[in-house]
Short mmCIF file of C-alpha atoms in Angstrom, two decimals:
data_model
loop_
_atom_site.label_atom_id
_atom_site.label_comp_id
_atom_site.label_asym_id
_atom_site.label_seq_id
_atom_site.Cartn_x
_atom_site.Cartn_y
_atom_site.Cartn_z
CA UNK A 1014 70.37 79.94 104.22
CA UNK A 1015 72.49 80.76 107.14
CA UNK A 1016 76.30 80.39 106.05
CA UNK A 1017 78.77 79.36 107.88
CA UNK A 1018 81.24 81.57 109.67
CA UNK A 1019 85.14 80.50 109.62
CA UNK A 1020 86.62 80.85 111.97
CA UNK A 1021 90.95 80.82 112.49
CA UNK A 1022 91.50 80.26 116.43
CA UNK A 1023 95.40 81.13 116.70
CA UNK A 1024 96.37 79.67 120.30
CA UNK A 1025 98.97 77.23 120.96
CA UNK A 1026 97.78 75.46 124.41
CA UNK A 1027 95.80 72.93 123.00
CA UNK A 1028 93.12 73.16 126.17
CA UNK A 1029 92.53 76.64 125.47
CA UNK A 1030 92.08 76.44 121.88
CA UNK A 1031 89.08 73.40 122.67
CA UNK A 1032 88.03 75.95 125.47
CA UNK A 1033 87.21 79.13 122.73
CA UNK A 1034 85.22 76.46 120.95
CA UNK A 1035 83.37 74.86 123.52
CA UNK A 1036 82.50 79.31 124.14
CA UNK A 1037 81.25 79.72 120.48
CA UNK A 1038 79.33 76.34 120.55
CA UNK A 1039 77.50 77.95 123.46
CA UNK A 1040 76.58 80.93 120.79
CA UNK A 1041 74.19 78.50 119.37
CA UNK A 1042 76.14 79.72 115.41
CA UNK A 1043 77.46 77.62 112.65
CA UNK A 1044 80.92 77.34 112.39
CA UNK A 1045 84.13 75.42 110.88
CA UNK A 1046 87.02 76.33 112.69
CA UNK A 1047 90.60 76.16 111.96
CA UNK A 1048 93.38 75.80 115.10
CA UNK A 1049 97.16 77.03 113.88
CA UNK A 1050 100.46 77.53 116.73
CA UNK A 1051 102.55 78.87 114.52
CA UNK A 1052 103.45 81.94 111.78
CA UNK A 1053 103.59 79.46 109.15
CA UNK A 1054 100.37 77.87 109.39
CA UNK A 1055 98.73 81.06 110.58
CA UNK A 1056 100.04 82.54 106.86
CA UNK A 1057 98.35 79.01 105.13
CA UNK A 1058 94.56 79.28 106.19
CA UNK A 1059 94.82 82.82 105.83
CA UNK A 1060 95.19 82.41 102.13
CA UNK A 1061 93.09 78.96 102.09
CA UNK A 1062 90.98 78.48 105.03
CA UNK A 1063 89.64 82.13 104.25
CA UNK A 1064 88.56 83.51 107.39
CA UNK A 1065 85.84 85.47 108.16
CA UNK A 1066 87.12 86.01 111.56
CA UNK A 1067 90.73 85.46 113.62
CA UNK A 1068 90.86 84.82 117.72
CA UNK A 1069 94.41 84.96 119.08
CA UNK A 1070 96.05 84.54 121.70
CA UNK A 1071 98.72 87.61 122.65
CA UNK A 1072 101.21 86.03 124.46
CA UNK A 1073 103.18 82.99 122.14
CA UNK A 1074 106.39 81.75 122.68
CA UNK A 1075 107.75 81.96 118.21
CA UNK A 1076 104.76 84.60 117.05
CA UNK A 1077 102.74 86.88 118.79
CA UNK A 1078 99.18 88.09 118.06
CA UNK A 1079 100.88 91.56 117.61
CA UNK A 1080 102.75 89.67 114.52
CA UNK A 1081 99.86 88.05 113.60
CA UNK A 1082 97.67 91.55 114.36
CA UNK A 1083 100.28 93.04 111.80
CA UNK A 1084 99.33 90.10 108.62
CA UNK A 1085 96.18 90.79 109.24
CA UNK A 1086 96.52 94.48 108.38
CA UNK A 1087 98.86 93.92 105.04
CA UNK A 1088 96.81 91.03 103.38
CA UNK A 1089 92.84 91.37 104.67
CA UNK A 1090 92.65 94.12 107.31
CA UNK A 1091 89.00 93.53 106.26
CA UNK A 1092 88.74 90.19 108.97
CA UNK A 1093 87.79 91.02 112.11
CA UNK A 1094 91.09 90.30 115.08
CA UNK A 1095 90.28 89.67 117.97
CA UNK A 1096 92.58 89.09 120.97
CA UNK A 1097 91.93 86.46 123.47
CA UNK A 1098 94.40 85.59 126.05
CA UNK A 1099 95.52 85.04 129.58
CA UNK A 1100 95.84 88.94 131.18
CA UNK A 1101 96.59 91.82 129.15
CA UNK A 1102 97.19 94.92 130.55
CA UNK A 1103 95.03 97.99 130.15
CA UNK A 1104 98.69 99.45 128.34
CA UNK A 1105 98.64 96.16 126.71
CA UNK A 1106 95.26 96.12 125.57
CA UNK A 1107 95.60 99.71 124.52
CA UNK A 1108 98.42 98.95 122.59
CA UNK A 1109 96.65 96.09 120.43
CA UNK A 1110 93.90 98.30 119.46
CA UNK A 1111 95.96 101.50 118.44
CA UNK A 1112 96.91 98.03 116.02
CA UNK A 1113 93.64 96.73 115.01
CA UNK A 1114 92.52 93.95 116.58
CA UNK A 1115 88.62 94.86 117.11
CA UNK A 1116 88.49 93.96 120.43
CA UNK A 1117 90.32 91.58 123.56
CA UNK A 1118 88.91 88.91 125.61
CA UNK A 1119 90.42 87.96 128.41
CA UNK A 1120 90.48 83.66 129.38
CA UNK A 1121 89.24 84.00 131.66
CA UNK A 1122 86.09 86.16 131.75
CA UNK A 1123 85.46 83.66 127.62
CA UNK A 1124 81.76 84.01 128.69
CA UNK A 1125 82.46 87.45 127.14
CA UNK A 1126 83.61 85.53 123.72
CA UNK A 1127 80.24 85.60 121.70
CA UNK A 1128 79.27 88.96 122.50
CA UNK A 1129 82.80 90.41 120.91
CA UNK A 1130 81.94 87.89 118.11
CA UNK A 1131 78.70 89.64 117.84
CA UNK A 1132 79.41 92.26 117.43
CA UNK A 1133 82.52 91.92 115.29
CA UNK A 1134 80.17 90.85 112.79
CA UNK A 1135 77.82 93.32 113.43
CA UNK A 1136 80.64 96.06 112.33
CA UNK A 1137 82.06 93.87 109.66
CA UNK A 1138 79.08 93.46 107.40
CA UNK A 1139 77.25 97.10 108.45
CA UNK A 1140 81.46 98.77 106.90
CA UNK A 1141 80.33 95.67 104.23
CA UNK A 1142 76.97 97.48 103.32
CA UNK A 1143 78.55 100.90 103.63
CA UNK A 1144 81.45 100.27 100.95
CA UNK A 1145 78.61 98.96 98.54
CA UNK A 1146 76.70 102.14 98.90
CA UNK A 1147 79.78 104.00 98.39
CA UNK A 1148 80.65 101.70 95.60
CA UNK A 1149 78.01 101.78 94.09
CA UNK A 1150 77.11 105.30 93.88
CA UNK A 1151 80.86 106.11 92.94
CA UNK A 1152 80.05 103.72 89.86
CA UNK A 1153 76.65 105.43 88.76
CA UNK A 1154 78.74 108.82 89.38
CA UNK A 1155 81.11 107.21 86.66
CA UNK A 1156 79.39 106.57 84.52
CA UNK A 1157 77.38 109.04 84.36
CA UNK A 1158 79.69 111.64 83.85
CA UNK A 1159 81.13 109.04 80.84
CA UNK A 1160 77.50 109.27 79.33
CA UNK A 1161 77.78 113.55 79.65
CA UNK A 1162 81.81 113.24 77.99
CA UNK A 1163 80.07 111.07 75.09
CA UNK A 1164 77.61 113.50 74.44
CA UNK A 1165 79.20 116.37 74.73
CA UNK A 1166 81.91 114.25 72.25
CA UNK A 1167 79.31 114.24 69.76
CA UNK A 1168 77.94 117.80 69.94
CA UNK A 1169 81.28 118.88 69.55
CA UNK A 1170 82.50 116.70 66.28
CA UNK A 1171 79.16 117.61 65.39
CA UNK A 1172 80.15 121.28 65.62
CA UNK A 1173 82.75 120.93 63.83
CA UNK A 1174 80.63 120.33 60.18
CA UNK A 1175 78.85 122.88 60.00
CA UNK A 1176 81.58 124.73 58.42
#
């Protein structure tokens, strides 16, 4: 059974939020989404909804996509963050990527959204698998060192009783 993808959409325009959801439905992926329009609700949904992916408008009146990205970088950097915006010049796009956005999609090219989401989820899973592998290796190494240390301690304590 496939897990339903949880997507948090930060968008101040309800019409644009619906367009984004409509485009996501075209991907035939099971998903649940929540739409927020401000910082307070964004922070709340990060904690309660625990999204797998965040789609954020870049330019909003009180709370920008970069503001949201900064919060995500501090609280949950493992969550893919994709900027979805009406217009973005090359300089701003580069800035978003440098700040930690995983990708960006222009609203007049929403047909690319499904591909961006798919790539972000694949990359997240690849990073997770690598992290898991490194963690297993680290734990096995730590366990081996502990056993080796215990063995040496027993041997040293045994030598103390010989005399």
